[in-house]
PDB file of C-alpha atoms in Angstrom:
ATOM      1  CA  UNK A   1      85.010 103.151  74.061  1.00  0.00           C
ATOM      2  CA  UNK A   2      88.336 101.509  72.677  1.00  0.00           C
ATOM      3  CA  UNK A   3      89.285  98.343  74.380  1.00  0.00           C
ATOM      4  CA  UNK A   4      93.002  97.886  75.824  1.00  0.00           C
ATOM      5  CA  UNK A   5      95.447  96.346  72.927  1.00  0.00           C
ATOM      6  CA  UNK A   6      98.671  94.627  73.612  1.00  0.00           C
ATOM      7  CA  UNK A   7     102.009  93.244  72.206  1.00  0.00           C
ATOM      8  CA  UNK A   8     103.361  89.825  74.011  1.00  0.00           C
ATOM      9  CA  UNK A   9     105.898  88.114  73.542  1.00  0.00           C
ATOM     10  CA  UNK A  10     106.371  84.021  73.915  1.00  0.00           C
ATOM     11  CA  UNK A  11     108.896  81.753  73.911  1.00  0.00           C
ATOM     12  CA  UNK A  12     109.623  78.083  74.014  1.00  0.00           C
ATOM     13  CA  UNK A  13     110.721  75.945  77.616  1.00  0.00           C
ATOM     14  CA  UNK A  14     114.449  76.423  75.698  1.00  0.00           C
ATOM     15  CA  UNK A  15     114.222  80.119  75.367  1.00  0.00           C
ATOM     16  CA  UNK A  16     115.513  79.642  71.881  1.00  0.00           C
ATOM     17  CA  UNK A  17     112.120  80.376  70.169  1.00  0.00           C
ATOM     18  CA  UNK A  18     110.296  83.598  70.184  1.00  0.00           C
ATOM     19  CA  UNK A  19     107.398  84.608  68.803  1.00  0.00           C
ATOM     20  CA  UNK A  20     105.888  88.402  69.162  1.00  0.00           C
ATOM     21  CA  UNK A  21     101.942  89.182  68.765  1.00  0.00           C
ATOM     22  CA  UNK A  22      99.164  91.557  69.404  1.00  0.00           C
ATOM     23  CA  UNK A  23      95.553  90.962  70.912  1.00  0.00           C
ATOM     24  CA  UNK A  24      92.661  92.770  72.356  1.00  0.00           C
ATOM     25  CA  UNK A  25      92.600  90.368  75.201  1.00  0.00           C
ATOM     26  CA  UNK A  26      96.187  88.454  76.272  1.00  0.00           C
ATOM     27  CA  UNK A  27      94.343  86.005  78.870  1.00  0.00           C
ATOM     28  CA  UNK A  28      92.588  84.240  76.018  1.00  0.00           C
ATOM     29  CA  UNK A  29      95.394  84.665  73.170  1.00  0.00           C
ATOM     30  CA  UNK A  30      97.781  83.256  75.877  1.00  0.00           C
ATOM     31  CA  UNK A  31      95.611  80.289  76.545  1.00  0.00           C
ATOM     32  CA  UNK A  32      94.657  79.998  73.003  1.00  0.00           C
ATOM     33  CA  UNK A  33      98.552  78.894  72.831  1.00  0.00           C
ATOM     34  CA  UNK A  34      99.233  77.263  75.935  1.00  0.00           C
ATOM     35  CA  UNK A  35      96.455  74.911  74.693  1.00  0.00           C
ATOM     36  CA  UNK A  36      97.683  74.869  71.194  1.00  0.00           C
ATOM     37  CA  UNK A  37      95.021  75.833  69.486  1.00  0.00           C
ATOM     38  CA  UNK A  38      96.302  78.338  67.193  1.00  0.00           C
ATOM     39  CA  UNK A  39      97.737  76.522  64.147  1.00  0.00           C
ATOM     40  CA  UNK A  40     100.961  77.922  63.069  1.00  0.00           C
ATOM     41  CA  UNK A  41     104.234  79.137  64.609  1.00  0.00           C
ATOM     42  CA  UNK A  42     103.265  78.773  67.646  1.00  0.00           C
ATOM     43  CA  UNK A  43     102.001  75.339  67.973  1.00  0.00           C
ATOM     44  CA  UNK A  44     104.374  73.900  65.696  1.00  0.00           C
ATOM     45  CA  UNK A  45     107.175  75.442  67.746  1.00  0.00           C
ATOM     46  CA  UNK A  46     106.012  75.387  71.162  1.00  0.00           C
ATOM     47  CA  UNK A  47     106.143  78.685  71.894  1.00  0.00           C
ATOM     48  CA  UNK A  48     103.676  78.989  74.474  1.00  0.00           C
ATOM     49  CA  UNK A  49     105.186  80.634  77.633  1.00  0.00           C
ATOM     50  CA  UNK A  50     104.578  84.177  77.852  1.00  0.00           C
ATOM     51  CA  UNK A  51     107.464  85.907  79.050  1.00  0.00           C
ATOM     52  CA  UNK A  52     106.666  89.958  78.168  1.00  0.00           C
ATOM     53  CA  UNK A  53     103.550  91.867  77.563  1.00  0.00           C
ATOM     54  CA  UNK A  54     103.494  95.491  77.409  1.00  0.00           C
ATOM     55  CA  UNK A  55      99.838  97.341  77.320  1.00  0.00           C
ATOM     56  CA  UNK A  56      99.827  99.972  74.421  1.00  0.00           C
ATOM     57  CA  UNK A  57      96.349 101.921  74.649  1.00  0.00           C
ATOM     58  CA  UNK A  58      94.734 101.464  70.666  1.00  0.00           C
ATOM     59  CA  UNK A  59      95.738  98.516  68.195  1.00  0.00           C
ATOM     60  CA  UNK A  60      97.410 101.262  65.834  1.00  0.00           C
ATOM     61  CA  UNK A  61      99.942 101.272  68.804  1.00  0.00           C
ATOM     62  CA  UNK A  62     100.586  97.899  69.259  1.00  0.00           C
ATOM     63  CA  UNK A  63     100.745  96.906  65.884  1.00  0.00           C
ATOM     64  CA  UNK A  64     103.940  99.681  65.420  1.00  0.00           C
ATOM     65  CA  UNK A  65     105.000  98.382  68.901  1.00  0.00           C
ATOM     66  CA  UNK A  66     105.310  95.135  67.429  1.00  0.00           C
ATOM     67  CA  UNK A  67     107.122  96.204  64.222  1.00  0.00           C
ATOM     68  CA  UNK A  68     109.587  97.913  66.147  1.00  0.00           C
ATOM     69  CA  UNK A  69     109.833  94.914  68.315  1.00  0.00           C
ATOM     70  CA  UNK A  70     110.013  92.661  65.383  1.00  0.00           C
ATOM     71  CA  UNK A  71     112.905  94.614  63.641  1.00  0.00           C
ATOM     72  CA  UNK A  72     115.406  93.559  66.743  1.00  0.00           C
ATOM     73  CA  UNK A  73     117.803  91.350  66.679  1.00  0.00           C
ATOM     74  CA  UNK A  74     117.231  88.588  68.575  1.00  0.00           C
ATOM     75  CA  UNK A  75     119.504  88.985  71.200  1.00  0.00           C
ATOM     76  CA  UNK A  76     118.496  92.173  71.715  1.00  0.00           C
ATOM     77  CA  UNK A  77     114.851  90.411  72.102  1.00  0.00           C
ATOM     78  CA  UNK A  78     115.983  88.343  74.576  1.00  0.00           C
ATOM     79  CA  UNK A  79     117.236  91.326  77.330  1.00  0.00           C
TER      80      UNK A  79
END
């Protein structure tokens, strides 16, 4: 049995930071940055509000979800 994977995105209070990841399990990734306790990116620019997640069935498919994702521009990112 394969477990639900999914690509999120988060972004700082300004909206001028975003970040893009994938987990197995976005209730404790989210809260893993909301309570900054991921070192990196994240915590070092407060990107901690989640505002997209999209589920994507097997981690193969998020990871490529999160490529294509990642080659956006960043207004594009934003829409």
């Amino acid at each position: 049995m394969h477990k639900e994977s999914y690509i999120y995105l988060l972004a700082n209070k300004h909206n001028n930071v975003l970040y893009t990841g994938v987990t197995n399990d976005l209730i404790r990734r989210v809260y893993e940055h909301k309570n900054k306790l991921v070192a990196g990116f994240t915590k070092k620019y407060n990107a901690d509000r989640l505002v997209y997640y999209e589920a994507c069935g097997s981690i193969i498919v998020a990871i490529e979800r999160e490529k294509q994702i990642k080659g956006w521009s960043r207004k594009r990112s934003m829409i």
